[in-house]
Structures are given as structure tokens and as C-alpha cells.
């Protein structure tokens, strides 16, 4: 009976610790992304704005071109993700015409 309270505390602290750890990893990934931005990158902000990076400043701001000739200044912290252009995606499939048996033999290394 006296072990219930420590186990209850432990059951509450473990998920909280794991959540904090996951949040720190996500923040680190976002910070690395924001530090790796370069002019010409397509990005999406936390507000959902799609833009092209037009300029980078050392004071933590970024110039985003939201339309041809329209450049706005934002904090780097608003950049949520880098967008991949459809031209950069390689959509070729090497084994598209394989039969299921051929696929199984290839995966087994035969």
C-alpha cells in the first residue's frame, strides 16, 4: 500500500520527461533548419505563408519574397520548414515493371 504513491509519482514523471526530451529535439531541428537557410530557398512560415528567401541578416531577420517584387522582413524564428520544389523530386522507379515473384527474389538477394 505504501508503494502506490511513489509508483504514481513515477508514472506521472516519466511521460513528462519523455515529452520534454522530444520537444527539445524538435526545437533543435528547427533551429538547425533556420541557421542553414540560404538565399533562394522556398520556405513556409508558422503562419502558412509560402515564400522565397531573398535576404539574410545577422541580426536574426530574414527577407522573404512573397510575390514577384514584393519582399517582406520577418524574424528567422517564423520559418517552420523548407519546401522541396517539385522539380527536385526524382520520381523514377527502378523496378516498376517487376512481377511479385521477381520482387521477392530481388529482396531475398537471389
Coordinates of C-alpha atoms in Angstrom, one line a residue, residues 3-19:
X3 CA 4.4 1.8 -2.7
X4 CA 1.4 3.2 -4.5
X5 CA 2.2 6.8 -4.0
X6 CA 5.9 6.6 -5.3
X7 CA 4.7 4.5 -8.3
X8 CA 2.0 7.1 -9.1
X9 CA 4.6 9.9 -9.0
X10 CA 6.9 7.8 -11.2
X11 CA 4.0 7.1 -13.6
X12 CA 3.4 10.9 -13.9
X13 CA 7.0 12.0 -14.2
X14 CA 8.2 9.5 -16.9
X15 CA 5.8 10.7 -19.7
X16 CA 6.5 14.3 -18.7
X17 CA 10.3 13.7 -19.0
X18 CA 9.9 12.0 -22.4
X19 CA 7.7 14.8 -23.7

